[in-house]
Short mmCIF file of C-alpha atoms in Angstrom, two decimals:
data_model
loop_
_atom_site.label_atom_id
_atom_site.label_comp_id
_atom_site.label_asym_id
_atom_site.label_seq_id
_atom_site.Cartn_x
_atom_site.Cartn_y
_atom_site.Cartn_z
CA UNK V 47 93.06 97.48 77.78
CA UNK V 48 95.80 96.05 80.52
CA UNK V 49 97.96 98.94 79.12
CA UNK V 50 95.42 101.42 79.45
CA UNK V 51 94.22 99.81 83.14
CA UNK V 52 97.93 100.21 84.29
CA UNK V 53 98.33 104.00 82.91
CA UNK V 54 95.53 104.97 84.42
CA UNK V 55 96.75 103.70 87.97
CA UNK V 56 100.03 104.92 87.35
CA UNK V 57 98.13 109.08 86.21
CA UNK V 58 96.33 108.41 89.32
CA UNK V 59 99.92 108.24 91.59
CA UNK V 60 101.00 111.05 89.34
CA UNK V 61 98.34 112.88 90.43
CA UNK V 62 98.33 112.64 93.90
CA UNK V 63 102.44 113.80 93.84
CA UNK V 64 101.87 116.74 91.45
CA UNK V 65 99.11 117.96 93.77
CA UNK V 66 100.77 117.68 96.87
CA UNK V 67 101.36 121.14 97.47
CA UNK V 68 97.77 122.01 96.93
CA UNK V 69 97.12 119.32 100.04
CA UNK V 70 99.22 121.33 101.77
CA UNK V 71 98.07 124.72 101.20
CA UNK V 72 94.38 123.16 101.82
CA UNK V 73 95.71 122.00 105.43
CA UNK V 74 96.95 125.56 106.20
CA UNK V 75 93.55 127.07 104.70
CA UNK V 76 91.31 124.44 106.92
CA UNK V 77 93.73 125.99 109.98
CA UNK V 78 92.52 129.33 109.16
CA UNK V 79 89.39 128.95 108.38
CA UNK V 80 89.09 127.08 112.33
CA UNK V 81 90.77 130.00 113.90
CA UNK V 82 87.41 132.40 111.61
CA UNK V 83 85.31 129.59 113.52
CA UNK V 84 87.31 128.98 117.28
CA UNK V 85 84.49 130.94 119.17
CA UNK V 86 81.81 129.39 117.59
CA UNK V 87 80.65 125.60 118.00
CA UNK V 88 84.08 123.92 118.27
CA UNK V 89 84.93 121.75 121.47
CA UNK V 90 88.38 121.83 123.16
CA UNK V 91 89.32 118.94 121.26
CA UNK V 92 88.48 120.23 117.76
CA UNK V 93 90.48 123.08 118.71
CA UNK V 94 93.57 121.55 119.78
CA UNK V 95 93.14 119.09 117.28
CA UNK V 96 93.55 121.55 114.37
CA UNK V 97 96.35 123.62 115.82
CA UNK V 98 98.42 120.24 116.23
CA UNK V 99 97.60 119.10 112.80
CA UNK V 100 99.02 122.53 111.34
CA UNK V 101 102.01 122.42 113.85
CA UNK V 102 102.53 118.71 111.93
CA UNK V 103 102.15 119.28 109.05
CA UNK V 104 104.35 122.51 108.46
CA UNK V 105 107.17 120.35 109.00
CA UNK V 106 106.52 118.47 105.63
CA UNK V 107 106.74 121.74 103.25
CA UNK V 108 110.19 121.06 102.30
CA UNK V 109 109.59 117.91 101.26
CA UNK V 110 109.55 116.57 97.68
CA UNK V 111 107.80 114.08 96.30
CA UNK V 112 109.05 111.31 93.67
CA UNK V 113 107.20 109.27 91.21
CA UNK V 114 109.32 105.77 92.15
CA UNK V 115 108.54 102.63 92.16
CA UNK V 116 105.74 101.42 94.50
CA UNK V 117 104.64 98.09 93.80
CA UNK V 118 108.34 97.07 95.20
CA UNK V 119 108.05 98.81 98.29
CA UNK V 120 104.07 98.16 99.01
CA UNK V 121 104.80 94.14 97.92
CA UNK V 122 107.79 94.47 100.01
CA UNK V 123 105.87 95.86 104.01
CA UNK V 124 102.19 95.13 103.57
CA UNK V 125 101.84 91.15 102.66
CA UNK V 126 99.47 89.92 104.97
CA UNK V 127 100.15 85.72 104.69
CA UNK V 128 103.19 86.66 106.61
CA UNK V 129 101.97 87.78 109.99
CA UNK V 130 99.44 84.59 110.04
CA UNK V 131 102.86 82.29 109.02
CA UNK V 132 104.57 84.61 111.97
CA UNK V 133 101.97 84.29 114.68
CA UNK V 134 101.56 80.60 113.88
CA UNK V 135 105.55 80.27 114.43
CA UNK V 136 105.52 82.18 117.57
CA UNK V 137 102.69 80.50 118.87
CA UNK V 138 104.78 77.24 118.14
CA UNK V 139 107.41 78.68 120.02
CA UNK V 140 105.68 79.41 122.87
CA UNK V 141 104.03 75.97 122.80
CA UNK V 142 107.48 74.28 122.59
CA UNK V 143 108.64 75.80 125.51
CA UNK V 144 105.37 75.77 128.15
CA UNK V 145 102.83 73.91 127.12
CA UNK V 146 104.06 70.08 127.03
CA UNK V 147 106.22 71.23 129.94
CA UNK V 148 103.35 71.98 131.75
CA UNK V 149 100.87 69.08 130.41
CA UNK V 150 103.45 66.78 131.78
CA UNK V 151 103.59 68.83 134.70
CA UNK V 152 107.76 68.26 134.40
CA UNK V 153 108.25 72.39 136.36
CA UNK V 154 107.50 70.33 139.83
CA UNK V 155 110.89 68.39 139.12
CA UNK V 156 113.22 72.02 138.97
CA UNK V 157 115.85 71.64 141.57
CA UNK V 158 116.16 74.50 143.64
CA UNK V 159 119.42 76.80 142.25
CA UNK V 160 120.65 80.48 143.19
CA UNK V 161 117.97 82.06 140.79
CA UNK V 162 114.94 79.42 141.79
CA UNK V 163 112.47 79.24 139.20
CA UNK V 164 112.91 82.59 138.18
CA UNK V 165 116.28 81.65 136.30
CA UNK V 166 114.06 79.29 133.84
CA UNK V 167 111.24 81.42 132.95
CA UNK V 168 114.12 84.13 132.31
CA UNK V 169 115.28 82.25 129.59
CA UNK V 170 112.21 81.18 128.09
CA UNK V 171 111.49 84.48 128.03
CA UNK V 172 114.61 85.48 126.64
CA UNK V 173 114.50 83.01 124.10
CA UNK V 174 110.82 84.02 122.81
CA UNK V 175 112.09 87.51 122.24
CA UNK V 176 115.31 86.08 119.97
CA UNK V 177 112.85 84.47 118.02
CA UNK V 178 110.51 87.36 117.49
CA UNK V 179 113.90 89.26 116.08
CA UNK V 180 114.53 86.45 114.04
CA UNK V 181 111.24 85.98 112.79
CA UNK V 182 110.60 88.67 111.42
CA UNK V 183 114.39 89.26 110.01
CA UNK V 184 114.10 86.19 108.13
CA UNK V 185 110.07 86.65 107.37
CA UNK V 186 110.37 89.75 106.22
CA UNK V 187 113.81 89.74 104.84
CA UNK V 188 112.41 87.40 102.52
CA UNK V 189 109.30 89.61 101.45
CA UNK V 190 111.72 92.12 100.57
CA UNK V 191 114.41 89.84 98.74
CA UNK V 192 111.07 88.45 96.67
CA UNK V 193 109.63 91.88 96.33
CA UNK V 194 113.06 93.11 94.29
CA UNK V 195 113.11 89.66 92.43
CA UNK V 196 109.56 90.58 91.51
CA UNK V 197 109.35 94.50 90.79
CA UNK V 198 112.33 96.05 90.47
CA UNK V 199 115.28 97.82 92.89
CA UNK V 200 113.31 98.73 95.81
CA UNK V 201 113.39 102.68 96.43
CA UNK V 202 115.02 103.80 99.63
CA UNK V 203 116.43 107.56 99.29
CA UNK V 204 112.93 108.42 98.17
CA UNK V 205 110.63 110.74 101.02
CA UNK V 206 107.76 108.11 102.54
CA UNK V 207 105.20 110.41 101.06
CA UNK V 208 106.29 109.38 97.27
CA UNK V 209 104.42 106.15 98.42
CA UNK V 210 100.96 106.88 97.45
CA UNK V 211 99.35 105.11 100.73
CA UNK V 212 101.67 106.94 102.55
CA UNK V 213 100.91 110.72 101.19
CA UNK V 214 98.80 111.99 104.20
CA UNK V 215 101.38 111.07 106.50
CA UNK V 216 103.20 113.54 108.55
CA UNK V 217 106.80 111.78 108.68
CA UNK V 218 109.92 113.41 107.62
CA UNK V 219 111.52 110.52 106.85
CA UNK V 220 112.67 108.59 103.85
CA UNK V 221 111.17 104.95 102.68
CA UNK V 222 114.87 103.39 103.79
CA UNK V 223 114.29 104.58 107.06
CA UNK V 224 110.84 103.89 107.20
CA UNK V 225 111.83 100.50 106.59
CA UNK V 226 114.05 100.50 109.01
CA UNK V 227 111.16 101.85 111.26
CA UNK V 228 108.96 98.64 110.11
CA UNK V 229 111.01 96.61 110.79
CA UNK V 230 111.57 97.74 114.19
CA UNK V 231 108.08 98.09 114.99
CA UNK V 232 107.51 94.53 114.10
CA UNK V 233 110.20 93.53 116.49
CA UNK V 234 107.97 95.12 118.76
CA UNK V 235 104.83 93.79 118.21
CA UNK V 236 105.95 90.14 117.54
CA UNK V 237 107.29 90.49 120.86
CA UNK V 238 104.46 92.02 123.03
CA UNK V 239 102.03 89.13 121.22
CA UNK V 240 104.61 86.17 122.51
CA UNK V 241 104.61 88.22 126.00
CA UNK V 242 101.01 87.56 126.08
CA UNK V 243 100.72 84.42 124.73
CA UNK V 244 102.98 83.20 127.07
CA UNK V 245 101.12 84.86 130.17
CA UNK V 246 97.64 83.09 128.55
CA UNK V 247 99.46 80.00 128.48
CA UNK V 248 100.75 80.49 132.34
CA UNK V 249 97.06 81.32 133.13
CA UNK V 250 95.36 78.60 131.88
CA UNK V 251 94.47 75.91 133.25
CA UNK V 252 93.19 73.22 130.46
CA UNK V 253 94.51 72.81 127.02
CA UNK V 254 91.36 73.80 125.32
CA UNK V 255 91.56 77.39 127.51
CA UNK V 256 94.28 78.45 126.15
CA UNK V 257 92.77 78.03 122.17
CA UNK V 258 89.61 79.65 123.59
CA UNK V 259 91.36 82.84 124.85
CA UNK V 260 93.81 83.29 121.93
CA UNK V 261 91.12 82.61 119.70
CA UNK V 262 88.67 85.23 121.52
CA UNK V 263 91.46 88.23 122.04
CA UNK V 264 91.96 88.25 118.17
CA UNK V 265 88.40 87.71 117.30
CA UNK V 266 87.08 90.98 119.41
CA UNK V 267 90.50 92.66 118.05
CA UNK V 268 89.38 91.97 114.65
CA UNK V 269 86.13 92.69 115.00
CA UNK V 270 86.36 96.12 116.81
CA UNK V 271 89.15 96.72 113.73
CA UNK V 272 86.64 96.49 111.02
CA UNK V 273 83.56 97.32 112.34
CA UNK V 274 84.17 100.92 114.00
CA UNK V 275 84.02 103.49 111.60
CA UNK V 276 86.79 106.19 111.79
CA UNK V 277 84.60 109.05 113.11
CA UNK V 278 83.15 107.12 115.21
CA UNK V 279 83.52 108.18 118.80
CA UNK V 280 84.29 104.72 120.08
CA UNK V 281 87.73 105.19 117.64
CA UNK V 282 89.88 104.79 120.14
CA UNK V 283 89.13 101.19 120.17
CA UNK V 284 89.75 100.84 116.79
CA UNK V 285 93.58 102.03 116.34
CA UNK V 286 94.99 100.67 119.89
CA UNK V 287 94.04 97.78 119.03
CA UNK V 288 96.35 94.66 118.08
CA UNK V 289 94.81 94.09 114.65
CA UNK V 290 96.50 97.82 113.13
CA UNK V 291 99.89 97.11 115.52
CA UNK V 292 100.24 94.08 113.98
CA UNK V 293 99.65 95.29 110.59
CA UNK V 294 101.82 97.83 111.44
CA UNK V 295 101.41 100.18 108.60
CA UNK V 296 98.10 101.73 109.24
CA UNK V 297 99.72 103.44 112.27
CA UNK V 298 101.73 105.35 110.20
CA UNK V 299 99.79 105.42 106.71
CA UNK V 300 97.07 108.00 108.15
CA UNK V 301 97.58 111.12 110.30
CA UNK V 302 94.99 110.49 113.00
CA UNK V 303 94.80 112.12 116.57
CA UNK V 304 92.63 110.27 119.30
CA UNK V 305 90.66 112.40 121.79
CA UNK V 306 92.58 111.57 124.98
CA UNK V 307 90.63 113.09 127.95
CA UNK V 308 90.07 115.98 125.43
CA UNK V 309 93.84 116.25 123.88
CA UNK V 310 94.74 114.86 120.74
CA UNK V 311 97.53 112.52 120.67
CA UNK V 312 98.66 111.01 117.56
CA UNK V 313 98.19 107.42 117.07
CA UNK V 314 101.48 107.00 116.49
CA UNK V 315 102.82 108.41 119.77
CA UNK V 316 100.14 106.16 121.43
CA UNK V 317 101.57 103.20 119.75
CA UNK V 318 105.60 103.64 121.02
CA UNK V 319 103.96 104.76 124.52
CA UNK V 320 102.02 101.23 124.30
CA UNK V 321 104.83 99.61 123.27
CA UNK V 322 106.88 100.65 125.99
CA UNK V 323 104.74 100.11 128.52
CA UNK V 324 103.55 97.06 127.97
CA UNK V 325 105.72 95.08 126.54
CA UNK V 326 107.82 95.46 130.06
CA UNK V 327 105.16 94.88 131.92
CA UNK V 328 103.93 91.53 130.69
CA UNK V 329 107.85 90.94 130.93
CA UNK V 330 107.96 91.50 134.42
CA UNK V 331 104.62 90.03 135.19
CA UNK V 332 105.21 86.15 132.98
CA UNK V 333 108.79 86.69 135.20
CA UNK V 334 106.97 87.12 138.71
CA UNK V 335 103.83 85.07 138.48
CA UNK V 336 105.75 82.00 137.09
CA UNK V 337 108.68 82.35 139.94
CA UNK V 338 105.96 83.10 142.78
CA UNK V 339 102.84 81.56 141.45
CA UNK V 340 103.42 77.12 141.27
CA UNK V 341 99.63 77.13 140.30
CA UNK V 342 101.10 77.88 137.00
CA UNK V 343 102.93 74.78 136.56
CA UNK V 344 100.00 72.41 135.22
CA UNK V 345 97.78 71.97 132.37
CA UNK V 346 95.25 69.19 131.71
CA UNK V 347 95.62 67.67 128.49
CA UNK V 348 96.51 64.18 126.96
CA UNK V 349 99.06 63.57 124.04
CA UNK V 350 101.15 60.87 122.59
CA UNK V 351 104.40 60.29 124.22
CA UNK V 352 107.07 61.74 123.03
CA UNK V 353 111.30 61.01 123.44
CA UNK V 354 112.37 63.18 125.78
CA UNK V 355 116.21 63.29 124.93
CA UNK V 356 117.25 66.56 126.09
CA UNK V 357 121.04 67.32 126.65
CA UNK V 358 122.11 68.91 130.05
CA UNK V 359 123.87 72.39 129.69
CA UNK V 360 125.02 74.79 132.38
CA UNK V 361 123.25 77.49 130.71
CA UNK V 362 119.40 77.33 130.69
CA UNK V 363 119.10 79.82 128.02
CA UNK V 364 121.56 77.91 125.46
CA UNK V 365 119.11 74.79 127.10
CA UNK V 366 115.79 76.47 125.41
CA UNK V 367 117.38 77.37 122.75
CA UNK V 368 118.70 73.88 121.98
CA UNK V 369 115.75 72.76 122.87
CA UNK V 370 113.09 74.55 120.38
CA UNK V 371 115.49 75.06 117.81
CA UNK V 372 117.27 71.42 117.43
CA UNK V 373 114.95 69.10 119.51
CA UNK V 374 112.24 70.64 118.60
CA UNK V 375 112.74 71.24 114.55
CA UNK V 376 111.95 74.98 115.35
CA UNK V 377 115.12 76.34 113.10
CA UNK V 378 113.58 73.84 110.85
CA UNK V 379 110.12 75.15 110.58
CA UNK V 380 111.48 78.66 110.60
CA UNK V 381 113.49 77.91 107.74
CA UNK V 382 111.00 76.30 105.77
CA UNK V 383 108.22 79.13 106.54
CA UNK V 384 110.39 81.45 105.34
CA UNK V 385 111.15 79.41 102.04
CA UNK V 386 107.44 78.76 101.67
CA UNK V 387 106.66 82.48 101.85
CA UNK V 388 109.04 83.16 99.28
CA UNK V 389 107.75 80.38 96.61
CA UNK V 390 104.26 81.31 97.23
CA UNK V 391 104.73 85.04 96.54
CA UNK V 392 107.15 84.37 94.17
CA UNK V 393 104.70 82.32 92.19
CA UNK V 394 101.70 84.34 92.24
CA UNK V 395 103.05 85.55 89.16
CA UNK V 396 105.97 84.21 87.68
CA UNK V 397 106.37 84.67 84.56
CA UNK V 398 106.39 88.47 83.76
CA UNK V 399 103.32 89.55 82.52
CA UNK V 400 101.73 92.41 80.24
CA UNK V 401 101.12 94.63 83.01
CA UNK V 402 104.63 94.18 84.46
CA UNK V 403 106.61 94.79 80.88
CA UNK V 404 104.31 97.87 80.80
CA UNK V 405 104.64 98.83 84.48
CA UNK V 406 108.78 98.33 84.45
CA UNK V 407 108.54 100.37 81.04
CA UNK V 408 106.76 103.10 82.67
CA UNK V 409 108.95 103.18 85.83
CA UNK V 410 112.00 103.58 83.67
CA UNK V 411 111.07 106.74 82.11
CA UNK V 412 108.68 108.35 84.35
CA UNK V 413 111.08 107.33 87.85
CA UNK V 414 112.47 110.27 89.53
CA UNK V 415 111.19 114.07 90.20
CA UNK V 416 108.67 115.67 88.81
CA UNK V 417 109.09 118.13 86.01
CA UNK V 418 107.99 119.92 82.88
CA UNK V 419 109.16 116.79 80.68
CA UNK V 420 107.58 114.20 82.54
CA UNK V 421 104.34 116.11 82.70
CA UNK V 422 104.57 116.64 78.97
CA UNK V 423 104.97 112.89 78.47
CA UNK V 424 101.71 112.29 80.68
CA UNK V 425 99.34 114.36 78.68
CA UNK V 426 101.22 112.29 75.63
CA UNK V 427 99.92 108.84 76.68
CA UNK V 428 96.28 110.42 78.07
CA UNK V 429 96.05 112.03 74.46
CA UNK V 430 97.05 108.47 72.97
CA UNK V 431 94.93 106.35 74.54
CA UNK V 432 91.99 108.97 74.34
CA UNK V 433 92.62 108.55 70.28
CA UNK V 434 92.78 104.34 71.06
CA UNK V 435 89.18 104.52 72.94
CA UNK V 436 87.85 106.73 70.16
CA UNK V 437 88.83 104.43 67.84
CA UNK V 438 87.99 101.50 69.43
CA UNK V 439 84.40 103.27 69.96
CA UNK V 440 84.22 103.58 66.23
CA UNK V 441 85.00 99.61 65.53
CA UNK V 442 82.24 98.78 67.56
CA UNK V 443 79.47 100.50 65.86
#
């Protein structure tokens, strides 16, 4: 029955790449059968809407799809644990480097230099985008080091639409470079969240505020996320939103285009014009309100004492660094989040099971373009297992 569970989620993947074409052709023939209807009830938007998606799509029909392997590349991009471990260890950061500084109330002791105060928050700032690179190379590196460990080579020459979440998607690009493209866009994000973590924190004024409104922004985020259906016409707050950036994929798993004052815009586009906005701006802004703004400097909140055995270094960004990565333990955390994300996935399931001897068995043969042989094989194992349920039908009467 695990056999037959497995084959049947493996005909199902077969499926969806040996009728690709069809969901092509059915794209084209939705395009046409709009233009029959443009004069009729359609809005602007519908209009546009279904002349871009052709325009998109006709891009992909050229492309070939691959039955690969895609338990390595889905374990390797989409394992949720991580981005809690990864916004707990930015929020860390972020709390190294403000918040006891400010509890203490230790800014109103900077000396004035050339730069003034806008030398330190430079730094800090530099230093929380360093970490969001190294987060989520060493995060993610490891989900992808565990992910081949666990399921095989991971597939990289393949095109991103062999990955069955990824078959409605209109990029011309293969699953090395979408990788590539993940891993990128999680720069990003990590970045953008520590930009605005860091402005809440320069906001607030008690301890207990800055919980509140970190806790709040990811509750409505979350909420809006799930709760908005996808044709609903408040779907804009849905996808630009920092519940899908974070997760990153769905931005690029479905083809969607938002209404945007009656153009449709893909979400994707929206999400690298976002991006590039924003992330400068908060920049910018954490730069000028904590170099103009000495409102910023306290925080009301009582803690244990702690040593305060900092070394004295010309340069204030090697000083932050020092600071959250020696003095603080924060190479030390990083390291061992990364090692406990590894021995957690790594023994969800350690020992190979049933359903992995039969999956790797599978891959083996059936891995690689579809053809005549392979299809041949297919309607083998459906025939054999159609004989095993008759069978086992029989036996139990």
């Amino acid at each position: 029955m695990g056999e037959l569970e497995l084959f049947n989620n493996l005909n199902k993947q077969w499926n969806k790449i040996s009728s690709y074409p069809d969901f092509l052709t059915s794209i084209k023939q939705s395009s046409q059968d709009s233009q029959v209807a443009i004069f009729k009830n359609q809005s602007d938007f519908q209009k546009r809407n279904a002349n871009k998606t052709i325009k998109d799509y006709q891009g992909l029909d050229n492309v070939k799809l691959t039955f690969t392997n895609v338990n390595a590349f889905i374990d390797s991009i989409d394992f949720a644990p991580t981005n809690l471990i990864a916004l707990a260890f930015i929020f860390f950061i972020i709390s190294s480097l403000l918040i006891y500084e400010k509890e203490h109330q230790l800014f109103f002791l900077l000396k004035s230099t050339k730069k003034g105060r806008t030398g330190l928050i430079t730094a800090k700032t530099s230093v929380i985008l360093l970490m969001s690179l190294m987060t989520v190379l060493l995060f993610w590196g490891s989900n992808i080091f565990v992910s081949c460990i666990k399921n095989g080579s991971l597939p990289l020459s393949v095109s991103i639409q062999s990955i069955t979440s990824f078959t409605t998607s209109t990029l011309a690009i293969s699953t090395g470079q979408y990788l590539l493209l993940f891993l990128v866009s999680k720069i990003c994000i990590y970045s953008l969240i520590g930009m605005i973590f860091l402005f809440i924190v320069l906001m607030s004024k008690k301890t207990i505020e800055l919980y509140f409104l970190t806790i709040l922004l990811f509750g409505i985020s979350f909420t809006l996320y799930l709760t908005i259906p996808d044709n609903s016409t408040f779907t804009i707050l849905k996808y630009i939103n920092i519940i899908p950036y974070l997760l990153v994929n769905p931005i690029y798993q479905t083809y969607l285009n938002l209404n945007i004052i009656g153009y449709p815009i893909n979400t994707i586009t929206i999400f690298w014009i976002i991006i590039s906005i924003i992330l400068p701006f908060f920049t910018f802004l954490n730069i000028y309100v904590f170099s103009k703004d000495k409102t910023t400097d306290t925080l009301t909140s009582w803690h244990p004492k702690r040593k305060n055995n900092f070394k004295t270094n010309v340069s204030i960004f090697y000083h932050e660094c020092y600071k959250l990565l020696v003095l603080q333990k924060g190479l030390i955390i990083l390291i061992i989040f990364s090692i406990t994300t590894s021995w957690y996935t790594m023994n969800i399931n350690h020992d190979i099971s049933e359903d992995e001897y039969y999956y790797k068995n599978y891959m083996s043969v059936l891995n690689g373009p579809y053809d005549t042989k392979k299809q041949q094989i297919i309607e083998k194992e459906t025939k054999r297992f159609e004989e095993l349920h008759q069978k086992s039908s029989q036996a139990s009467l």
